[in-house]
XYZ file of C-alpha atoms in Angstrom:
441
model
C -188.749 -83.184 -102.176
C -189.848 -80.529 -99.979
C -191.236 -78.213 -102.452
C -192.583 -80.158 -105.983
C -192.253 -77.768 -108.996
C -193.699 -80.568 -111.198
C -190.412 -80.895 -112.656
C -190.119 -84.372 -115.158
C -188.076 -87.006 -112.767
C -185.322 -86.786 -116.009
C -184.283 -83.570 -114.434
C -185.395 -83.576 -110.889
C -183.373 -86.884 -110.093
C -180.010 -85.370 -111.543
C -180.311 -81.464 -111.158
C -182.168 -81.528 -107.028
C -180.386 -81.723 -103.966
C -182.415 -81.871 -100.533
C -179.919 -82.999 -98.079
C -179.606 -80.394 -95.459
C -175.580 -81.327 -94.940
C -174.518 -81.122 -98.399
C -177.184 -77.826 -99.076
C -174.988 -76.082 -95.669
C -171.694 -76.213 -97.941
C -173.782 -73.768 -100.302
C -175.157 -71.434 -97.901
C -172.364 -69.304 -95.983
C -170.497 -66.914 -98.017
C -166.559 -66.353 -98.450
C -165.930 -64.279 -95.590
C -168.278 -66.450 -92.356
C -169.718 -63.401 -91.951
C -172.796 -64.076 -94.176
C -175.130 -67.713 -93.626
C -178.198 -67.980 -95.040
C -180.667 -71.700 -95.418
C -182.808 -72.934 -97.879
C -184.439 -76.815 -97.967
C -183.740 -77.153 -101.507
C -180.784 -77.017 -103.992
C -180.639 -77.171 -108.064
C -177.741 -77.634 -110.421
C -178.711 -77.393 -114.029
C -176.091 -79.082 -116.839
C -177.076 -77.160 -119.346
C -178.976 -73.967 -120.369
C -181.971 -75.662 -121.648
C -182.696 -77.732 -118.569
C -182.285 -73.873 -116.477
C -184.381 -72.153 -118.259
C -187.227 -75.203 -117.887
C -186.139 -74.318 -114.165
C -186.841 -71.002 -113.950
C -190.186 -71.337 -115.698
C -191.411 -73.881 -113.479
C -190.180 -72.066 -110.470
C -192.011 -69.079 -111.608
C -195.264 -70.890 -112.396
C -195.506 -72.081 -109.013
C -194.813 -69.037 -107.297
C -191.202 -69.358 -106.190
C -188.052 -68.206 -106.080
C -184.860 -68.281 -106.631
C -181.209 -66.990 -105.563
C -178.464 -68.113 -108.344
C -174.757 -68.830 -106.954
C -171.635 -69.270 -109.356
C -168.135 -69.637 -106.823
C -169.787 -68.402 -103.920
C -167.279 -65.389 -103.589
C -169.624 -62.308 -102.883
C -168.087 -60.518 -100.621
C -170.906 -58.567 -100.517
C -173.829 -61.254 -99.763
C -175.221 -62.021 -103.015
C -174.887 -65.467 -103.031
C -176.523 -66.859 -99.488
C -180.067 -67.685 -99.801
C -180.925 -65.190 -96.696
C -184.972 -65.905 -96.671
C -185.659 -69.805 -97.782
C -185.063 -69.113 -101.883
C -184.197 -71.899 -103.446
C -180.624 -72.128 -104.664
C -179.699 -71.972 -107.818
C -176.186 -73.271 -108.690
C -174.122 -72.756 -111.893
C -171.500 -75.046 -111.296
C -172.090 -77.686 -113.891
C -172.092 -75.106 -116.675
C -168.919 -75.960 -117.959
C -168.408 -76.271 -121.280
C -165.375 -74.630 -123.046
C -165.052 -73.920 -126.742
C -162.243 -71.848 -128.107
C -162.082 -70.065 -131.445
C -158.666 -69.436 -132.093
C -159.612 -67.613 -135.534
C -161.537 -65.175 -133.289
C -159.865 -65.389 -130.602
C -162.700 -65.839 -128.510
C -164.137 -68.363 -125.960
C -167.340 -69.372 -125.542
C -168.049 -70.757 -121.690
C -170.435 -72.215 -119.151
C -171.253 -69.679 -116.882
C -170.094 -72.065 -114.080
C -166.370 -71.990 -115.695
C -164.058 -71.040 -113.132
C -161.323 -68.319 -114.160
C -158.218 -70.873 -113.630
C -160.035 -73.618 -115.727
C -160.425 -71.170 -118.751
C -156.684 -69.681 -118.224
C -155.396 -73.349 -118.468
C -157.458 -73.999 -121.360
C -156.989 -70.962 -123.438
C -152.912 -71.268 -122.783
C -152.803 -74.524 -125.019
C -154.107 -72.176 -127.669
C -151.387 -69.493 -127.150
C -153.859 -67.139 -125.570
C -155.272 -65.165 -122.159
C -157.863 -63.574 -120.745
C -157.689 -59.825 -120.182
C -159.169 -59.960 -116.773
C -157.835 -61.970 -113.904
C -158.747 -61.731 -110.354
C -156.886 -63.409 -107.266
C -160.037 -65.873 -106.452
C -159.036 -67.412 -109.897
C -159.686 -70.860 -108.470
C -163.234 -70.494 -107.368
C -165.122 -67.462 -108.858
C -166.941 -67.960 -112.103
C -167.062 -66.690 -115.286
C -171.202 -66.225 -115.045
C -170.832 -64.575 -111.572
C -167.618 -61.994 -112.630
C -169.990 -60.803 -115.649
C -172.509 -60.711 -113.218
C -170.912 -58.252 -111.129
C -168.585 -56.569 -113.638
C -165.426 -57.307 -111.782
C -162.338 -56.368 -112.434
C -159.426 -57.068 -110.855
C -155.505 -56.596 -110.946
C -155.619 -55.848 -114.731
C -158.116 -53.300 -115.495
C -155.978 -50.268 -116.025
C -154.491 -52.168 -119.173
C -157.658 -54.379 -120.346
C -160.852 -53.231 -118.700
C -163.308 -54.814 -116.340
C -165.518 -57.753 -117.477
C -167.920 -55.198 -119.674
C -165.095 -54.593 -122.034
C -163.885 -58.194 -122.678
C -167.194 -59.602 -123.637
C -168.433 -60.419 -126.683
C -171.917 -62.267 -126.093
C -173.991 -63.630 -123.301
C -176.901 -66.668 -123.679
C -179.432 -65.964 -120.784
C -182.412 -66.482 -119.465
C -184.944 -63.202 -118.222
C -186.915 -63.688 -114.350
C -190.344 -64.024 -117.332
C -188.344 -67.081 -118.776
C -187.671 -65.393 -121.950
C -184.349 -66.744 -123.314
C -181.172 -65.852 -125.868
C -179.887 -69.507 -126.687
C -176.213 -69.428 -126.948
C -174.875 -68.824 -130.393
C -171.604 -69.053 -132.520
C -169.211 -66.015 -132.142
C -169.972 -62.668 -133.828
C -167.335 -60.037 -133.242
C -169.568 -57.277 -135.135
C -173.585 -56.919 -134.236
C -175.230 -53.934 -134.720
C -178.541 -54.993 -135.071
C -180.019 -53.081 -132.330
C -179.690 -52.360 -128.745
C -177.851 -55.785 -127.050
C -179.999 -57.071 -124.264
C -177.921 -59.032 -123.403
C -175.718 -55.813 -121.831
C -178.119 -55.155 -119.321
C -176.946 -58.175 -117.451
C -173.388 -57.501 -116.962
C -172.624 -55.703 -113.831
C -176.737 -56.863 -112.787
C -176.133 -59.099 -109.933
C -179.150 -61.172 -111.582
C -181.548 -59.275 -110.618
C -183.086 -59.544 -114.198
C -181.685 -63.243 -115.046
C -179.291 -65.558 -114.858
C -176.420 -65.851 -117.186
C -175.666 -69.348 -118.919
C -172.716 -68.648 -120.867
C -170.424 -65.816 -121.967
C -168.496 -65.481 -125.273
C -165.126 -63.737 -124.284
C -162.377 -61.189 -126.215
C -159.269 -63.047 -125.633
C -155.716 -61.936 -126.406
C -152.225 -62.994 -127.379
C -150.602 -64.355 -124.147
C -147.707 -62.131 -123.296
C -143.860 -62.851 -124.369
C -142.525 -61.725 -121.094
C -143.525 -60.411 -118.165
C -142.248 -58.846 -114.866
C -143.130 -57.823 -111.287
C -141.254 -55.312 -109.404
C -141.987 -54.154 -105.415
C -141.324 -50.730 -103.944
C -141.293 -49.809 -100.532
C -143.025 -47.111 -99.639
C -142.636 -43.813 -97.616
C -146.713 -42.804 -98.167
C -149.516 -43.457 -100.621
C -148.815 -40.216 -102.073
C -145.628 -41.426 -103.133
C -147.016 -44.908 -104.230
C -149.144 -42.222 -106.638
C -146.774 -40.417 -107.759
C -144.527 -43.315 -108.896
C -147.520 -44.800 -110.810
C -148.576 -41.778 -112.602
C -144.826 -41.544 -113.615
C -144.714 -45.318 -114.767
C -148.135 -45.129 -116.852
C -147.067 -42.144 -118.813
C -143.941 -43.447 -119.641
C -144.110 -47.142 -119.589
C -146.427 -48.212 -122.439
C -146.891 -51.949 -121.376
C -147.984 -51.727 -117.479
C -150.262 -53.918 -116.937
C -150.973 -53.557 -113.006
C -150.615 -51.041 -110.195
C -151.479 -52.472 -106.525
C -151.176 -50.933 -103.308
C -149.620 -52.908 -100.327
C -151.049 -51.771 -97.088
C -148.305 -51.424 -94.324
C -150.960 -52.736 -91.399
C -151.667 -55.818 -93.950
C -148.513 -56.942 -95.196
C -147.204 -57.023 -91.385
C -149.657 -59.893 -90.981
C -147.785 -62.149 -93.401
C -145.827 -64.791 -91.621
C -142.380 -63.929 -92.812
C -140.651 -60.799 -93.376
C -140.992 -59.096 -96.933
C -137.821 -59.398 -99.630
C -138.329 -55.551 -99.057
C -137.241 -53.274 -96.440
C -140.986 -52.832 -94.446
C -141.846 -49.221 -94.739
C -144.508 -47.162 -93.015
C -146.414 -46.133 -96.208
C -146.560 -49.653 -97.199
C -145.655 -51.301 -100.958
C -146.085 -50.698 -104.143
C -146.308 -53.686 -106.849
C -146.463 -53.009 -110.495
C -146.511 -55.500 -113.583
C -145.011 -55.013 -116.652
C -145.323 -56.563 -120.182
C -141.453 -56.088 -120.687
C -138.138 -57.713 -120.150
C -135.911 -56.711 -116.884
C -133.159 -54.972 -119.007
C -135.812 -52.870 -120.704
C -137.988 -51.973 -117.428
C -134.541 -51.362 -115.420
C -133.592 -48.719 -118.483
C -136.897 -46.930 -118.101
C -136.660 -46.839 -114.280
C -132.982 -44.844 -114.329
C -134.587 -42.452 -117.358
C -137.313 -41.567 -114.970
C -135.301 -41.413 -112.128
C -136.945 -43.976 -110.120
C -133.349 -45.321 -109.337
C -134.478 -46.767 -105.796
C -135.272 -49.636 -104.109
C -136.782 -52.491 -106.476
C -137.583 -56.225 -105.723
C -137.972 -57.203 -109.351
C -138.425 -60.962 -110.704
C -139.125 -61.656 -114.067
C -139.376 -65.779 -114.407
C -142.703 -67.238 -113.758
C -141.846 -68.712 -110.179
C -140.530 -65.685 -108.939
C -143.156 -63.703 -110.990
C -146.122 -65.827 -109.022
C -143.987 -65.501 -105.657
C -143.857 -61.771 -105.518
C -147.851 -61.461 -106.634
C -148.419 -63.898 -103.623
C -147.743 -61.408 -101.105
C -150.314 -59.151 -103.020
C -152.378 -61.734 -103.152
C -152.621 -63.502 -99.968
C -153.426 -60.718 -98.193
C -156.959 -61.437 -97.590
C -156.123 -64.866 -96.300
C -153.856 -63.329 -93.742
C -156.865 -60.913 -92.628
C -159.567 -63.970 -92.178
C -157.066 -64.905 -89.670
C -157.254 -62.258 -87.346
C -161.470 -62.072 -87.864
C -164.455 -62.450 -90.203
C -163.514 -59.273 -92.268
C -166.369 -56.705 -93.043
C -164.943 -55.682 -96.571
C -165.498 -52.092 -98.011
C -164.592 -52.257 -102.237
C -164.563 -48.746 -102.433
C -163.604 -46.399 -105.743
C -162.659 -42.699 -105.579
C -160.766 -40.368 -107.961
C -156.623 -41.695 -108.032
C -155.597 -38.674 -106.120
C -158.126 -39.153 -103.495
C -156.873 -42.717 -102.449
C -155.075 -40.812 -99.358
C -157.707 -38.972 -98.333
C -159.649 -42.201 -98.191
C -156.939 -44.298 -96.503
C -156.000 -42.331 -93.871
C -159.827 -41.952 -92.778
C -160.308 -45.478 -92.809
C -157.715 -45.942 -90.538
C -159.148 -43.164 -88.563
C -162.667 -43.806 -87.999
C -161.686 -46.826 -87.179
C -159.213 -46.572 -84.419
C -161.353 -44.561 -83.003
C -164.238 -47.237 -82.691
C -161.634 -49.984 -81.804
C -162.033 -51.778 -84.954
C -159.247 -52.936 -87.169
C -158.519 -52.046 -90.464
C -156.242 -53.650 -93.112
C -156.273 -51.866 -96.526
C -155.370 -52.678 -99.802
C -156.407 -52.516 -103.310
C -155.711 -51.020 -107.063
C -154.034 -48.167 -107.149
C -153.725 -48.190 -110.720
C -157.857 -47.840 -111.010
C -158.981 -46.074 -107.756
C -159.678 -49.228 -106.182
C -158.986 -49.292 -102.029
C -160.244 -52.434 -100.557
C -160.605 -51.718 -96.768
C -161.267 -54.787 -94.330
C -162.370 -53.941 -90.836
C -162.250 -56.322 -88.233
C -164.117 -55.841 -84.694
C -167.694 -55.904 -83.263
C -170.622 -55.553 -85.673
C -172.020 -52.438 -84.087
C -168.748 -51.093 -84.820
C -168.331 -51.936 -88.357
C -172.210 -50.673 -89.088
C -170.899 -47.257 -87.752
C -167.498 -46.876 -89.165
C -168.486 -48.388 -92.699
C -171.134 -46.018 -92.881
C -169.177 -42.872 -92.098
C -166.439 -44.104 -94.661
C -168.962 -44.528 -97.249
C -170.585 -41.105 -96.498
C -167.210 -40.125 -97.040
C -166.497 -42.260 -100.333
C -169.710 -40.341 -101.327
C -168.038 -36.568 -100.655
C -165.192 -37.782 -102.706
C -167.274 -38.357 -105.801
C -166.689 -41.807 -105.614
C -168.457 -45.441 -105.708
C -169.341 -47.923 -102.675
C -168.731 -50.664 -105.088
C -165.905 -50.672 -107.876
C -165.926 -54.857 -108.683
C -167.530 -56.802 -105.731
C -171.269 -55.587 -106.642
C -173.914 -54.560 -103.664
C -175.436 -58.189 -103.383
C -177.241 -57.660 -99.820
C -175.036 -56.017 -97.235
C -175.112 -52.700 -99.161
C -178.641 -52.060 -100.110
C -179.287 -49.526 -97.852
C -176.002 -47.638 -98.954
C -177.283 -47.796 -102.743
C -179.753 -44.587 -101.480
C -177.055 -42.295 -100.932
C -175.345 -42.474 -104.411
C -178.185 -43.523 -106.470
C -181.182 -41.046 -107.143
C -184.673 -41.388 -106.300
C -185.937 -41.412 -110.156
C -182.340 -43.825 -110.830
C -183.882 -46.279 -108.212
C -187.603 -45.780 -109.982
C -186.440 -46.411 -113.203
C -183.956 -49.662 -111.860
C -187.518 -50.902 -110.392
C -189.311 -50.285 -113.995
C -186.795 -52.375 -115.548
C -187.113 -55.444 -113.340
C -190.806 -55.447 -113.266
C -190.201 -55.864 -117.181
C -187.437 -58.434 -116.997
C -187.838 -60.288 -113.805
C -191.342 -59.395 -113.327
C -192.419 -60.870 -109.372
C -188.852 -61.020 -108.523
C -188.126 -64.689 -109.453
C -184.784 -64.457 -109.537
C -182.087 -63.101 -106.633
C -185.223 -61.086 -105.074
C -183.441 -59.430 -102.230
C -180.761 -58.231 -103.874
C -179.619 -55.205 -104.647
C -182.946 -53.739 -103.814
C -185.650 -55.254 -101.226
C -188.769 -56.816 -103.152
């Protein structure tokens, strides 16, 4: 090994990796645009063999960055100055409690692998996110996300019962059996969701499930404007008890798909909603609220997952024209146009492309700009300055991980940022754990 943390050769032979080619699969980040190195990789199977890790590592000085999927999209999970990486992926256990109605999971539990599980039971997950095949269940509590569903169940904060972790000073919560009812004091185990790790690293999460839906239907719009797309969904979610998702379809993204839309292509773009209902029911609310236009509506699974695909393949289709820089930006609902049409802007104006899309149900415009990086540093900063005037956020669900740090200073206070700094030197005291993110060390 390049580095020895005195580690007994039980754990070091199974849980450390040191060959550079299989270590470069870990280091470069979703998007290409992010590549980091480190000489040394470690993949715990359990929580008691990662919290011996972090000890050790902190004993001898070290550090390290922890990785779940590896889908940051906002650099969090590329070991940028030689940490050593920290990988959850063989925390994978699954146990479900259908008298709860809770599961209890690995942190390294990707999304689709508890979805699969938990439908044998009869149940789902409130949140669900289109990287459903990669991201993990430690790393979406990590950064709070949120996804296509959050207007109906939440983000991650809401749908979480427990977490077992382990602090940057090695202190520990062991994981437990389900308690749907705790009030035994402030939960410390709180401060970690939506943390990035920059106290400590997550081993497992006890989750809320739910009853998995009887039916369920998707139904596109074309669109004249985002205004419109607005004022359709405010009609829907004050009328429509059992929406479960509101998405925005930019027009300059969806005409990178490689076929043509079952929709007529309009300049303002699409608008996709999801509905807990049957057709007959949804089609009877739609004439009562005189939204008797255009509808592309499927209601059996196929067609159900075929119509989300063109929501959800957008970002594929963007990483084809370029390594996107990607802006996961939250403002007030009615200042989504605002937003969008200065995104697309500032950035003809610099020669960069921009593809936009996002949750329109939550506030939530992802905007994807595409050119040269002095570019993108100049355009994503005016939009953020102007995410800022808006009263908004610079991050709604993909977290600041590196490539927003110096943002954080113009929505978070000086005495915020003092008493963030306070709190790590008690938790993750010397910056053990995911030290440059976030906030520099």
């Amino acid at each position: 090994m390049v580095r020895n943390l005195d580690l007994p050769r039980s754990i070091t032979d199974s849980v450390s990796v040191t060959d550079p080619d299989i270590i470069a699969h870990y280091c470069r980040d979703w998007t290409g645009r992010v590549v980091g190195s480190t000489d040394l990789l470690l993949r715990p199977r359990n929580h008691a063999e990662l919290v011996e890790l972090v000890r050790h590592v902190g004993a001898h000085k070290e550090r390290i960055l922890v990785q779940g999927g590896n889908t940051s999209l906002a650099g969090g999970s590329v070991p940028l100055n030689n940490e050593i990486l920290l990988s959850t992926e063989r925390l994978t256990t699954i146990k479900v409690d259908p008298a709860s109605m809770t599961a209890s999971v690995g942190a390294g539990v990707k999304l689709a692998d508890l979805q699969s599980e938990i439908a044998r039971h009869g149940l789902a997950f409130g949140v669900d996110i289109a990287s459903r095949g990669s991201a993990t269940l430690g790393g979406m509590t990590a950064t709070n996300a949120g996804g296509i569903h959050v207007l109906r169940y939440g983000p991650m904060a809401d749908n979480i019962v427990d977490l077992s972790y382990v602090f940057g000073d090695g202190s520990t919560k062991e994981p437990r059996e389900a308690l749907l009812k705790d009030a035994t004091g402030p939960s410390m185990a709180r401060l970690l969701v939506g943390s990035e790790g920059i106290f400590g690293i997550i081993t497992s999460v006890t989750l809320r499930l739910l009853a998995q839906p009887q039916s369920r239907l998707v139904a596109i719009t074309p669109l004249q404007s985002l205004e419109e797309g607005i004022s359709i969904g405010t009609k829907l979610r004050g009328d429509v008890a059992a929406i479960s998702a509101i998405e925005f379809l930019g027009p300059e993204a969806v005409q990178l798909a490689p076929s043509n839309p079952p929709w007529a292509i309009s300049p303002g773009g699409a608008l996709l909603i999801e509905v807990l209902s049957e057709a007959l029911t949804f089609a009877d609310q739609l004439d009562k609220l005189g939204l008797d236009r255009e509808w592309v509506i499927a209601d059996d699974p196929k067609r159900v997952t075929d119509l989300w695909s063109w929501r959800e393949e957008i970002p594929g289709w963007i990483a084809r024209v370029g390594k996107p820089l990607k802006l996961d930006l939250s403002v007030p609902i009615n200042g989504l146009p605002n937003l969008y049409q200065l995104a697309q802007m500032t950035a003809k104006e610099a020669g960069v492309q921009c593809y936009c899309f996002g949750h329109l149900g939550d506030g939530n415009l992802h905007v994807n700009l595409v050119g040269e990086d002095r570019s993108l540093e100049r355009v994503s900063r005016s939009i953020y300055q102007h995410v800022v005037d808006l009263a908004g956020a610079i991050s709604a669900e993909h977290g600041i991980g590196t490539l927003k740090k110096q943002e954080l200073s113009i929505v978070q206070s000086a005495a915020e940022r003092r008493q963030l700094t306070r709190l790590i030197d008690i938790f993750n005291p010397g910056r053990v754990i995911n030290p440059n993110v976030m906030m520099d060390y």
